[in-house]
């Protein structure tokens, strides 16, 4: 990767040419992430993109930052290791609905619980795309997939409720086709000290074109607050806008249950972080050990 980091430009952040299907929402997530890094002038030399397996897993190859394309569902423990070993690094995790909520569900529970500092981006296309059309945890009931030709029999997991229920300190939802909303969501997520859970509605024209209706915005409801993410009226002119205080957990659950799909900042609350607590405890222990070592030489 490049070592010239000032200023950070879109050109500099480009790496290998992306290889996703035509019209895939992963392109807009990739471009949005690059634009965000330019907007914030985030140094790629101090940035790591970590992913699991799936179409989303390719993202680190396309960003000229450090990157780890890890094991299925295991991006979170890899990122946690980085957070503990190199706390100065900026961590972005890319994970799909299958990777995060099925194979990596256990790690997601503990990533949220440990509340270590990272931006976790959940690419939700409601299907397994890379392995070609299997039912995922967020697949809509009744959708015909390769694994369930009679239609998926279960109601999907709601990722926002899942994160709220686990006590996540930051929960937001956005859509990749709403460029400004996506950027603004990344911005508040990045500023949050802890595990920032960002759900992203993502188009998969290849295997699940009916997942998100990006041409009609009447089904969308934006959650707005001074401390949240502004509604993106340009991208979704027919959406409704609802005032929501992101410190209100009960209301956040209500919005996550709503018949329309809400986008915006659901919940944000600072809490102790495993990474800082662990590093502080380690520093104290090292100091104590050094003290005893010096004591042992004292005459
Ligand atoms: Fe994108 Fe779907 Fe193709 Fe994967 S299978 S690259 S998610 S369109
Ligand atoms: Mg998927």
PDB file of C-alpha atoms and ligand atoms in Angstrom:
ATOM      1  CA  UNK A   1       0.000   0.000   0.000  1.00  0.00           C
ATOM      2  CA  UNK A   2       0.961   3.624  -0.440  1.00  0.00           C
ATOM      3  CA  UNK A   3       3.002   5.380   2.218  1.00  0.00           C
ATOM      4  CA  UNK A   4       2.035   8.861   1.040  1.00  0.00           C
ATOM      5  CA  UNK A   5      -0.829   9.778   3.271  1.00  0.00           C
ATOM      6  CA  UNK A   6      -1.242  13.521   3.030  1.00  0.00           C
ATOM      7  CA  UNK A   7      -3.733  14.484   1.746  1.00  0.00           C
ATOM      8  CA  UNK A   8      -5.871  11.349   1.519  1.00  0.00           C
ATOM      9  CA  UNK A   9      -7.514  11.200  -1.913  1.00  0.00           C
ATOM     10  CA  UNK A  10     -10.025   8.917  -3.592  1.00  0.00           C
ATOM     11  CA  UNK A  11      -7.393   7.927  -6.119  1.00  0.00           C
ATOM     12  CA  UNK A  12      -4.959   6.916  -3.421  1.00  0.00           C
ATOM     13  CA  UNK A  13      -7.545   4.713  -1.698  1.00  0.00           C
ATOM     14  CA  UNK A  14      -8.145   2.596  -4.798  1.00  0.00           C
ATOM     15  CA  UNK A  15      -6.530  -0.827  -4.839  1.00  0.00           C
ATOM     16  CA  UNK A  16      -7.472  -3.861  -6.974  1.00  0.00           C
ATOM     17  CA  UNK A  17     -10.397  -3.507  -9.395  1.00  0.00           C
ATOM     18  CA  UNK A  18     -13.618  -4.657  -7.695  1.00  0.00           C
ATOM     19  CA  UNK A  19     -15.167  -7.879  -8.935  1.00  0.00           C
ATOM     20  CA  UNK A  20     -18.810  -7.847  -7.969  1.00  0.00           C
ATOM     21  CA  UNK A  21     -21.869  -8.349 -10.180  1.00  0.00           C
ATOM     22  CA  UNK A  22     -23.148  -5.425 -12.209  1.00  0.00           C
ATOM     23  CA  UNK A  23     -25.458  -3.279 -10.103  1.00  0.00           C
ATOM     24  CA  UNK A  24     -24.319  -4.775  -6.806  1.00  0.00           C
ATOM     25  CA  UNK A  25     -24.718  -2.494  -3.797  1.00  0.00           C
ATOM     26  CA  UNK A  26     -21.255  -3.453  -2.581  1.00  0.00           C
ATOM     27  CA  UNK A  27     -19.817  -0.975  -5.093  1.00  0.00           C
ATOM     28  CA  UNK A  28     -21.616   1.921  -3.453  1.00  0.00           C
ATOM     29  CA  UNK A  29     -20.531   0.769   0.010  1.00  0.00           C
ATOM     30  CA  UNK A  30     -16.932   0.640  -1.214  1.00  0.00           C
ATOM     31  CA  UNK A  31     -17.109   4.086  -2.814  1.00  0.00           C
ATOM     32  CA  UNK A  32     -18.921   5.454   0.254  1.00  0.00           C
ATOM     33  CA  UNK A  33     -16.206   4.162   2.551  1.00  0.00           C
ATOM     34  CA  UNK A  34     -13.513   5.727   0.385  1.00  0.00           C
ATOM     35  CA  UNK A  35     -15.394   9.016   0.266  1.00  0.00           C
ATOM     36  CA  UNK A  36     -15.775   8.934   4.014  1.00  0.00           C
ATOM     37  CA  UNK A  37     -12.040   8.402   4.537  1.00  0.00           C
ATOM     38  CA  UNK A  38     -11.317  11.358   2.262  1.00  0.00           C
ATOM     39  CA  UNK A  39     -13.909  13.521   4.007  1.00  0.00           C
ATOM     40  CA  UNK A  40     -12.382  12.746   7.411  1.00  0.00           C
ATOM     41  CA  UNK A  41      -8.810  12.536   6.060  1.00  0.00           C
ATOM     42  CA  UNK A  42      -8.350   9.172   7.742  1.00  0.00           C
ATOM     43  CA  UNK A  43      -4.796   8.004   7.194  1.00  0.00           C
ATOM     44  CA  UNK A  44      -4.832   4.703   5.268  1.00  0.00           C
ATOM     45  CA  UNK A  45      -1.518   3.750   6.859  1.00  0.00           C
ATOM     46  CA  UNK A  46      -3.300   3.629  10.218  1.00  0.00           C
ATOM     47  CA  UNK A  47      -6.444   1.947   8.942  1.00  0.00           C
ATOM     48  CA  UNK A  48      -7.331  -1.728   8.712  1.00  0.00           C
ATOM     49  CA  UNK A  49     -10.304  -3.165   6.870  1.00  0.00           C
ATOM     50  CA  UNK A  50     -11.151  -6.594   8.223  1.00  0.00           C
ATOM     51  CA  UNK A  51     -13.682  -8.942   6.663  1.00  0.00           C
ATOM     52  CA  UNK A  52     -15.006 -12.468   6.899  1.00  0.00           C
ATOM     53  CA  UNK A  53     -16.165 -14.490   3.893  1.00  0.00           C
ATOM     54  CA  UNK A  54     -18.829 -13.599   1.369  1.00  0.00           C
ATOM     55  CA  UNK A  55     -19.241 -10.931  -1.282  1.00  0.00           C
ATOM     56  CA  UNK A  56     -18.621  -8.339   1.452  1.00  0.00           C
ATOM     57  CA  UNK A  57     -15.428 -10.184   2.340  1.00  0.00           C
ATOM     58  CA  UNK A  58     -13.724  -8.898  -0.799  1.00  0.00           C
ATOM     59  CA  UNK A  59     -13.807  -5.281   0.317  1.00  0.00           C
ATOM     60  CA  UNK A  60     -10.336  -5.158   1.961  1.00  0.00           C
ATOM     61  CA  UNK A  61      -8.769  -6.081  -1.411  1.00  0.00           C
ATOM     62  CA  UNK A  62     -10.244  -2.956  -2.955  1.00  0.00           C
ATOM     63  CA  UNK A  63      -9.147  -0.447  -0.316  1.00  0.00           C
ATOM     64  CA  UNK A  64      -5.587   0.813  -0.279  1.00  0.00           C
ATOM     65  CA  UNK A  65      -5.397   0.470   3.494  1.00  0.00           C
ATOM     66  CA  UNK A  66      -4.138  -2.473   5.483  1.00  0.00           C
ATOM     67  CA  UNK A  67      -6.604  -5.317   5.288  1.00  0.00           C
ATOM     68  CA  UNK A  68      -7.374  -8.824   6.419  1.00  0.00           C
ATOM     69  CA  UNK A  69      -9.751 -11.071   4.495  1.00  0.00           C
ATOM     70  CA  UNK A  70     -10.186 -13.516   7.330  1.00  0.00           C
ATOM     71  CA  UNK A  71     -12.173 -16.683   8.011  1.00  0.00           C
ATOM     72  CA  UNK A  72     -15.961 -17.074   7.683  1.00  0.00           C
ATOM     73  CA  UNK A  73     -17.648 -15.245  10.561  1.00  0.00           C
ATOM     74  CA  UNK A  74     -14.332 -14.487  12.268  1.00  0.00           C
ATOM     75  CA  UNK A  75     -13.659 -10.875  11.356  1.00  0.00           C
ATOM     76  CA  UNK A  76     -14.572  -9.696  14.854  1.00  0.00           C
ATOM     77  CA  UNK A  77     -11.987 -11.677  16.872  1.00  0.00           C
ATOM     78  CA  UNK A  78      -9.329 -10.726  14.321  1.00  0.00           C
ATOM     79  CA  UNK A  79     -10.269  -7.062  14.710  1.00  0.00           C
ATOM     80  CA  UNK A  80     -10.337  -7.400  18.491  1.00  0.00           C
ATOM     81  CA  UNK A  81      -6.772  -8.709  18.407  1.00  0.00           C
ATOM     82  CA  UNK A  82      -5.781  -5.620  16.436  1.00  0.00           C
ATOM     83  CA  UNK A  83      -7.652  -3.342  18.831  1.00  0.00           C
ATOM     84  CA  UNK A  84      -5.700  -4.801  21.755  1.00  0.00           C
ATOM     85  CA  UNK A  85      -2.320  -5.014  20.010  1.00  0.00           C
ATOM     86  CA  UNK A  86      -2.424  -1.749  18.029  1.00  0.00           C
ATOM     87  CA  UNK A  87      -5.005   0.511  19.697  1.00  0.00           C
ATOM     88  CA  UNK A  88      -4.033   3.493  17.548  1.00  0.00           C
ATOM     89  CA  UNK A  89      -5.380   1.820  14.383  1.00  0.00           C
ATOM     90  CA  UNK A  90      -8.748   2.679  12.862  1.00  0.00           C
ATOM     91  CA  UNK A  91     -10.769  -0.489  12.389  1.00  0.00           C
ATOM     92  CA  UNK A  92     -13.536  -1.095   9.880  1.00  0.00           C
ATOM     93  CA  UNK A  93     -15.196  -4.498   9.708  1.00  0.00           C
ATOM     94  CA  UNK A  94     -17.170  -5.679   6.672  1.00  0.00           C
ATOM     95  CA  UNK A  95     -19.515  -8.602   7.165  1.00  0.00           C
ATOM     96  CA  UNK A  96     -22.580  -9.967   5.392  1.00  0.00           C
ATOM     97  CA  UNK A  97     -25.893 -11.071   6.892  1.00  0.00           C
ATOM     98  CA  UNK A  98     -24.853 -14.739   6.745  1.00  0.00           C
ATOM     99  CA  UNK A  99     -21.275 -14.111   7.832  1.00  0.00           C
ATOM    100  CA  UNK A 100     -22.290 -11.890  10.775  1.00  0.00           C
ATOM    101  CA  UNK A 101     -25.561 -13.385  11.976  1.00  0.00           C
ATOM    102  CA  UNK A 102     -25.107 -17.077  11.242  1.00  0.00           C
ATOM    103  CA  UNK A 103     -21.533 -18.332  10.967  1.00  0.00           C
ATOM    104  CA  UNK A 104     -20.211 -15.422  13.023  1.00  0.00           C
ATOM    105  CA  UNK A 105     -23.237 -14.952  15.283  1.00  0.00           C
ATOM    106  CA  UNK A 106     -21.322 -15.976  18.380  1.00  0.00           C
ATOM    107  CA  UNK A 107     -18.526 -13.529  17.645  1.00  0.00           C
ATOM    108  CA  UNK A 108     -20.998 -10.752  16.978  1.00  0.00           C
ATOM    109  CA  UNK A 109     -22.527 -11.316  20.422  1.00  0.00           C
ATOM    110  CA  UNK A 110     -19.125 -10.970  22.056  1.00  0.00           C
ATOM    111  CA  UNK A 111     -17.951  -8.115  19.848  1.00  0.00           C
ATOM    112  CA  UNK A 112     -21.014  -6.132  20.883  1.00  0.00           C
ATOM    113  CA  UNK A 113     -20.560  -7.172  24.521  1.00  0.00           C
ATOM    114  CA  UNK A 114     -16.878  -6.233  24.554  1.00  0.00           C
ATOM    115  CA  UNK A 115     -17.689  -2.890  22.967  1.00  0.00           C
ATOM    116  CA  UNK A 116     -14.207  -2.500  21.503  1.00  0.00           C
ATOM    117  CA  UNK A 117     -13.604   0.427  19.227  1.00  0.00           C
ATOM    118  CA  UNK A 118     -14.475  -0.291  15.591  1.00  0.00           C
ATOM    119  CA  UNK A 119     -17.023   0.449  12.899  1.00  0.00           C
ATOM    120  CA  UNK A 120     -18.860  -2.760  12.109  1.00  0.00           C
ATOM    121  CA  UNK A 121     -20.638  -2.614   8.744  1.00  0.00           C
ATOM    122  CA  UNK A 122     -23.279  -5.274   8.152  1.00  0.00           C
ATOM    123  CA  UNK A 123     -23.950  -5.689   4.421  1.00  0.00           C
ATOM    124  CA  UNK A 124     -27.540  -6.968   4.467  1.00  0.00           C
ATOM    125  CA  UNK A 125     -28.691  -8.322   1.108  1.00  0.00           C
ATOM    126  CA  UNK A 126     -30.901 -10.916   2.835  1.00  0.00           C
ATOM    127  CA  UNK A 127     -29.216 -13.818   1.044  1.00  0.00           C
ATOM    128  CA  UNK A 128     -25.954 -15.746   0.731  1.00  0.00           C
ATOM    129  CA  UNK A 129     -24.664 -14.247  -2.519  1.00  0.00           C
ATOM    130  CA  UNK A 130     -21.140 -15.566  -2.946  1.00  0.00           C
ATOM    131  CA  UNK A 131     -22.258 -19.162  -2.561  1.00  0.00           C
ATOM    132  CA  UNK A 132     -25.150 -18.469  -4.908  1.00  0.00           C
ATOM    133  CA  UNK A 133     -28.560 -18.023  -3.385  1.00  0.00           C
ATOM    134  CA  UNK A 134     -28.998 -19.787  -0.064  1.00  0.00           C
ATOM    135  CA  UNK A 135     -31.385 -18.725   2.711  1.00  0.00           C
ATOM    136  CA  UNK A 136     -29.615 -16.483   5.219  1.00  0.00           C
ATOM    137  CA  UNK A 137     -30.749 -15.344   8.694  1.00  0.00           C
ATOM    138  CA  UNK A 138     -32.310 -12.202   7.197  1.00  0.00           C
ATOM    139  CA  UNK A 139     -34.017 -13.827   4.190  1.00  0.00           C
ATOM    140  CA  UNK A 140     -37.694 -12.903   4.012  1.00  0.00           C
ATOM    141  CA  UNK A 141     -40.250 -15.579   4.794  1.00  0.00           C
ATOM    142  CA  UNK A 142     -41.445 -17.263   1.612  1.00  0.00           C
ATOM    143  CA  UNK A 143     -38.471 -16.323  -0.567  1.00  0.00           C
ATOM    144  CA  UNK A 144     -37.524 -19.191  -2.850  1.00  0.00           C
ATOM    145  CA  UNK A 145     -33.829 -19.945  -2.546  1.00  0.00           C
ATOM    146  CA  UNK A 146     -31.556 -22.732  -3.658  1.00  0.00           C
ATOM    147  CA  UNK A 147     -31.643 -24.274  -0.189  1.00  0.00           C
ATOM    148  CA  UNK A 148     -35.370 -23.770   0.291  1.00  0.00           C
ATOM    149  CA  UNK A 149     -37.132 -24.173  -3.054  1.00  0.00           C
ATOM    150  CA  UNK A 150     -40.510 -24.248  -1.259  1.00  0.00           C
ATOM    151  CA  UNK A 151     -39.726 -20.825   0.218  1.00  0.00           C
ATOM    152  CA  UNK A 152     -37.967 -19.823   3.398  1.00  0.00           C
ATOM    153  CA  UNK A 153     -40.267 -21.009   6.220  1.00  0.00           C
ATOM    154  CA  UNK A 154     -39.147 -18.620   8.963  1.00  0.00           C
ATOM    155  CA  UNK A 155     -39.467 -14.924   9.625  1.00  0.00           C
ATOM    156  CA  UNK A 156     -36.077 -13.252   9.346  1.00  0.00           C
ATOM    157  CA  UNK A 157     -33.893 -12.092  12.205  1.00  0.00           C
ATOM    158  CA  UNK A 158     -34.102  -8.324  12.586  1.00  0.00           C
ATOM    159  CA  UNK A 159     -30.434  -7.217  12.839  1.00  0.00           C
ATOM    160  CA  UNK A 160     -31.280  -3.901  14.514  1.00  0.00           C
ATOM    161  CA  UNK A 161     -33.350  -5.591  17.229  1.00  0.00           C
ATOM    162  CA  UNK A 162     -30.608  -8.183  17.606  1.00  0.00           C
ATOM    163  CA  UNK A 163     -27.964  -5.522  18.266  1.00  0.00           C
ATOM    164  CA  UNK A 164     -30.234  -3.497  20.555  1.00  0.00           C
ATOM    165  CA  UNK A 165     -31.161  -6.621  22.497  1.00  0.00           C
ATOM    166  CA  UNK A 166     -27.505  -7.419  23.078  1.00  0.00           C
ATOM    167  CA  UNK A 167     -26.915  -3.999  24.579  1.00  0.00           C
ATOM    168  CA  UNK A 168     -24.930  -2.503  21.705  1.00  0.00           C
ATOM    169  CA  UNK A 169     -23.722   0.995  22.518  1.00  0.00           C
ATOM    170  CA  UNK A 170     -24.261   2.231  18.964  1.00  0.00           C
ATOM    171  CA  UNK A 171     -26.904   0.982  16.532  1.00  0.00           C
ATOM    172  CA  UNK A 172     -27.648   2.657  13.220  1.00  0.00           C
ATOM    173  CA  UNK A 173     -29.197   1.604   9.945  1.00  0.00           C
ATOM    174  CA  UNK A 174     -28.732   3.031   6.497  1.00  0.00           C
ATOM    175  CA  UNK A 175     -28.931   2.011   2.840  1.00  0.00           C
ATOM    176  CA  UNK A 176     -26.102   1.958   0.370  1.00  0.00           C
ATOM    177  CA  UNK A 177     -28.125   3.701  -2.360  1.00  0.00           C
ATOM    178  CA  UNK A 178     -28.676   6.715  -0.077  1.00  0.00           C
ATOM    179  CA  UNK A 179     -25.202   8.180  -0.524  1.00  0.00           C
ATOM    180  CA  UNK A 180     -25.380  11.125   1.870  1.00  0.00           C
ATOM    181  CA  UNK A 181     -27.193   9.148   4.565  1.00  0.00           C
ATOM    182  CA  UNK A 182     -24.609   6.401   4.302  1.00  0.00           C
ATOM    183  CA  UNK A 183     -21.767   8.932   4.683  1.00  0.00           C
ATOM    184  CA  UNK A 184     -23.440  10.704   7.605  1.00  0.00           C
ATOM    185  CA  UNK A 185     -24.059   7.359   9.315  1.00  0.00           C
ATOM    186  CA  UNK A 186     -20.418   6.355   8.957  1.00  0.00           C
ATOM    187  CA  UNK A 187     -19.446   9.707  10.390  1.00  0.00           C
ATOM    188  CA  UNK A 188     -21.420   9.348  13.629  1.00  0.00           C
ATOM    189  CA  UNK A 189     -20.390   5.688  13.871  1.00  0.00           C
ATOM    190  CA  UNK A 190     -16.724   6.599  13.522  1.00  0.00           C
ATOM    191  CA  UNK A 191     -16.962   9.198  16.255  1.00  0.00           C
ATOM    192  CA  UNK A 192     -18.553   6.803  18.711  1.00  0.00           C
ATOM    193  CA  UNK A 193     -16.006   5.324  21.137  1.00  0.00           C
ATOM    194  CA  UNK A 194     -16.931   1.641  21.110  1.00  0.00           C
ATOM    195  CA  UNK A 195     -18.474  -0.998  18.872  1.00  0.00           C
ATOM    196  CA  UNK A 196     -20.496   0.895  16.267  1.00  0.00           C
ATOM    197  CA  UNK A 197     -23.028  -1.450  14.704  1.00  0.00           C
ATOM    198  CA  UNK A 198     -24.045  -0.130  11.280  1.00  0.00           C
ATOM    199  CA  UNK A 199     -26.700  -2.088   9.425  1.00  0.00           C
ATOM    200  CA  UNK A 200     -26.677  -1.390   5.683  1.00  0.00           C
ATOM    201  CA  UNK A 201     -29.517  -2.362   3.369  1.00  0.00           C
ATOM    202  CA  UNK A 202     -27.674  -3.668   0.328  1.00  0.00           C
ATOM    203  CA  UNK A 203     -28.899  -4.539  -3.136  1.00  0.00           C
ATOM    204  CA  UNK A 204     -28.116  -7.939  -4.616  1.00  0.00           C
ATOM    205  CA  UNK A 205     -29.538  -7.817  -8.152  1.00  0.00           C
ATOM    206  CA  UNK A 206     -28.094 -11.221  -8.936  1.00  0.00           C
ATOM    207  CA  UNK A 207     -29.836 -13.394  -6.338  1.00  0.00           C
ATOM    208  CA  UNK A 208     -32.255 -11.239  -4.357  1.00  0.00           C
ATOM    209  CA  UNK A 209     -33.513  -8.319  -6.440  1.00  0.00           C
ATOM    210  CA  UNK A 210     -36.715  -8.038  -4.407  1.00  0.00           C
ATOM    211  CA  UNK A 211     -34.915  -7.540  -1.077  1.00  0.00           C
ATOM    212  CA  UNK A 212     -34.986  -3.742  -0.968  1.00  0.00           C
ATOM    213  CA  UNK A 213     -37.147  -1.477  -3.087  1.00  0.00           C
ATOM    214  CA  UNK A 214     -34.728   1.366  -3.753  1.00  0.00           C
ATOM    215  CA  UNK A 215     -36.921   3.009  -6.398  1.00  0.00           C
ATOM    216  CA  UNK A 216     -39.827   3.765  -4.077  1.00  0.00           C
ATOM    217  CA  UNK A 217     -39.187   5.460  -0.727  1.00  0.00           C
ATOM    218  CA  UNK A 218     -42.692   5.383   0.770  1.00  0.00           C
ATOM    219  CA  UNK A 219     -41.765   2.428   2.959  1.00  0.00           C
ATOM    220  CA  UNK A 220     -38.853   4.305   4.543  1.00  0.00           C
ATOM    221  CA  UNK A 221     -38.965   6.159   7.813  1.00  0.00           C
ATOM    222  CA  UNK A 222     -35.993   8.329   8.815  1.00  0.00           C
ATOM    223  CA  UNK A 223     -35.169   8.721  12.489  1.00  0.00           C
ATOM    224  CA  UNK A 224     -33.881  12.227  13.072  1.00  0.00           C
ATOM    225  CA  UNK A 225     -32.240  13.988  15.995  1.00  0.00           C
ATOM    226  CA  UNK A 226     -29.667  16.747  16.484  1.00  0.00           C
ATOM    227  CA  UNK A 227     -27.216  14.103  17.690  1.00  0.00           C
ATOM    228  CA  UNK A 228     -28.168  11.598  15.023  1.00  0.00           C
ATOM    229  CA  UNK A 229     -28.131  11.255  11.247  1.00  0.00           C
ATOM    230  CA  UNK A 230     -30.059  13.784   9.135  1.00  0.00           C
ATOM    231  CA  UNK A 231     -32.825  12.423   6.907  1.00  0.00           C
ATOM    232  CA  UNK A 232     -31.775  12.074   3.279  1.00  0.00           C
ATOM    233  CA  UNK A 233     -34.730  13.672   1.535  1.00  0.00           C
ATOM    234  CA  UNK A 234     -32.949  13.782  -1.795  1.00  0.00           C
ATOM    235  CA  UNK A 235     -32.373  10.047  -1.887  1.00  0.00           C
ATOM    236  CA  UNK A 236     -35.774   9.188  -0.431  1.00  0.00           C
ATOM    237  CA  UNK A 237     -38.231  12.018  -1.210  1.00  0.00           C
ATOM    238  CA  UNK A 238     -41.376  10.120  -0.158  1.00  0.00           C
ATOM    239  CA  UNK A 239     -40.013   8.828   3.139  1.00  0.00           C
ATOM    240  CA  UNK A 240     -41.508   9.911   6.436  1.00  0.00           C
ATOM    241  CA  UNK A 241     -39.333  11.609   9.035  1.00  0.00           C
ATOM    242  CA  UNK A 242     -39.727  10.827  12.722  1.00  0.00           C
ATOM    243  CA  UNK A 243     -38.048  12.540  15.654  1.00  0.00           C
ATOM    244  CA  UNK A 244     -36.125  10.027  17.744  1.00  0.00           C
ATOM    245  CA  UNK A 245     -33.807  10.587  20.687  1.00  0.00           C
ATOM    246  CA  UNK A 246     -30.996   8.014  20.344  1.00  0.00           C
ATOM    247  CA  UNK A 247     -30.601   7.772  24.112  1.00  0.00           C
ATOM    248  CA  UNK A 248     -34.100   6.238  24.333  1.00  0.00           C
ATOM    249  CA  UNK A 249     -33.646   2.457  24.172  1.00  0.00           C
ATOM    250  CA  UNK A 250     -37.363   1.627  24.526  1.00  0.00           C
ATOM    251  CA  UNK A 251     -38.286   3.870  21.597  1.00  0.00           C
ATOM    252  CA  UNK A 252     -35.390   2.460  19.596  1.00  0.00           C
ATOM    253  CA  UNK A 253     -36.956  -1.001  19.961  1.00  0.00           C
ATOM    254  CA  UNK A 254     -40.338   0.374  18.901  1.00  0.00           C
ATOM    255  CA  UNK A 255     -38.842   1.896  15.762  1.00  0.00           C
ATOM    256  CA  UNK A 256     -37.012  -1.335  15.000  1.00  0.00           C
ATOM    257  CA  UNK A 257     -40.391  -3.092  15.179  1.00  0.00           C
ATOM    258  CA  UNK A 258     -42.127  -0.608  12.912  1.00  0.00           C
ATOM    259  CA  UNK A 259     -43.983  -1.626   9.793  1.00  0.00           C
ATOM    260  CA  UNK A 260     -41.918   0.776   7.695  1.00  0.00           C
ATOM    261  CA  UNK A 261     -38.211   0.239   7.747  1.00  0.00           C
ATOM    262  CA  UNK A 262     -36.482   2.902   9.756  1.00  0.00           C
ATOM    263  CA  UNK A 263     -33.093   4.321   8.877  1.00  0.00           C
ATOM    264  CA  UNK A 264     -30.999   6.523  11.095  1.00  0.00           C
ATOM    265  CA  UNK A 265     -29.423   6.376  14.518  1.00  0.00           C
ATOM    266  CA  UNK A 266     -31.465   4.107  16.771  1.00  0.00           C
ATOM    267  CA  UNK A 267     -29.311   4.107  19.865  1.00  0.00           C
ATOM    268  CA  UNK A 268     -26.088   5.605  21.148  1.00  0.00           C
ATOM    269  CA  UNK A 269     -24.720   5.448  24.661  1.00  0.00           C
ATOM    270  CA  UNK A 270     -21.132   5.495  25.932  1.00  0.00           C
ATOM    271  CA  UNK A 271     -20.077   2.560  28.089  1.00  0.00           C
ATOM    272  CA  UNK A 272     -16.752   1.083  29.253  1.00  0.00           C
ATOM    273  CA  UNK A 273     -14.780  -0.649  26.512  1.00  0.00           C
ATOM    274  CA  UNK A 274     -12.997  -3.977  26.802  1.00  0.00           C
ATOM    275  CA  UNK A 275     -10.026  -2.696  24.784  1.00  0.00           C
ATOM    276  CA  UNK A 276      -9.318   0.322  27.004  1.00  0.00           C
ATOM    277  CA  UNK A 277     -10.059  -1.587  30.236  1.00  0.00           C
ATOM    278  CA  UNK A 278      -7.705  -4.390  29.197  1.00  0.00           C
ATOM    279  CA  UNK A 279      -4.947  -2.062  28.051  1.00  0.00           C
ATOM    280  CA  UNK A 280      -5.193  -0.017  31.264  1.00  0.00           C
ATOM    281  CA  UNK A 281      -5.053  -3.186  33.375  1.00  0.00           C
ATOM    282  CA  UNK A 282      -2.054  -4.450  31.369  1.00  0.00           C
ATOM    283  CA  UNK A 283      -0.239  -1.149  31.750  1.00  0.00           C
ATOM    284  CA  UNK A 284      -0.803  -1.191  35.512  1.00  0.00           C
ATOM    285  CA  UNK A 285       0.378  -4.802  35.761  1.00  0.00           C
ATOM    286  CA  UNK A 286       3.529  -4.003  33.741  1.00  0.00           C
ATOM    287  CA  UNK A 287       4.275  -0.988  35.939  1.00  0.00           C
ATOM    288  CA  UNK A 288       3.774  -3.122  39.049  1.00  0.00           C
ATOM    289  CA  UNK A 289       6.098  -5.825  37.676  1.00  0.00           C
ATOM    290  CA  UNK A 290       8.710  -3.248  36.801  1.00  0.00           C
ATOM    291  CA  UNK A 291       8.391  -1.895  40.337  1.00  0.00           C
ATOM    292  CA  UNK A 292       8.958  -5.318  41.865  1.00  0.00           C
ATOM    293  CA  UNK A 293      11.892  -5.911  39.544  1.00  0.00           C
ATOM    294  CA  UNK A 294      13.479  -2.645  40.650  1.00  0.00           C
ATOM    295  CA  UNK A 295      12.655  -3.501  44.294  1.00  0.00           C
ATOM    296  CA  UNK A 296      14.526  -6.755  43.951  1.00  0.00           C
ATOM    297  CA  UNK A 297      17.696  -4.827  43.009  1.00  0.00           C
ATOM    298  CA  UNK A 298      17.290  -2.351  45.846  1.00  0.00           C
ATOM    299  CA  UNK A 299      19.988  -2.507  48.538  1.00  0.00           C
TER     300      UNK A 299
HETATM  301 FE1  LIG B   1     -23.369  -8.433  -5.183  1.00  0.00          FE
HETATM  302 FE2  LIG B   1     -25.210 -10.338  -5.001  1.00  0.00          FE
HETATM  303 FE3  LIG B   1     -23.400 -10.421  -6.948  1.00  0.00          FE
HETATM  304 FE4  LIG B   1     -22.677 -10.859  -4.437  1.00  0.00          FE
HETATM  305  S1  LIG B   1     -24.052 -12.140  -5.650  1.00  0.00           S
HETATM  306  S2  LIG B   1     -21.579  -9.584  -5.923  1.00  0.00           S
HETATM  307  S3  LIG B   1     -24.016  -9.447  -3.304  1.00  0.00           S
HETATM  308  S4  LIG B   1     -24.995  -8.860  -6.679  1.00  0.00           S
HETATM  309 MG1  LIG B   2     -25.698 -11.754   2.338  1.00  0.00          MG
END
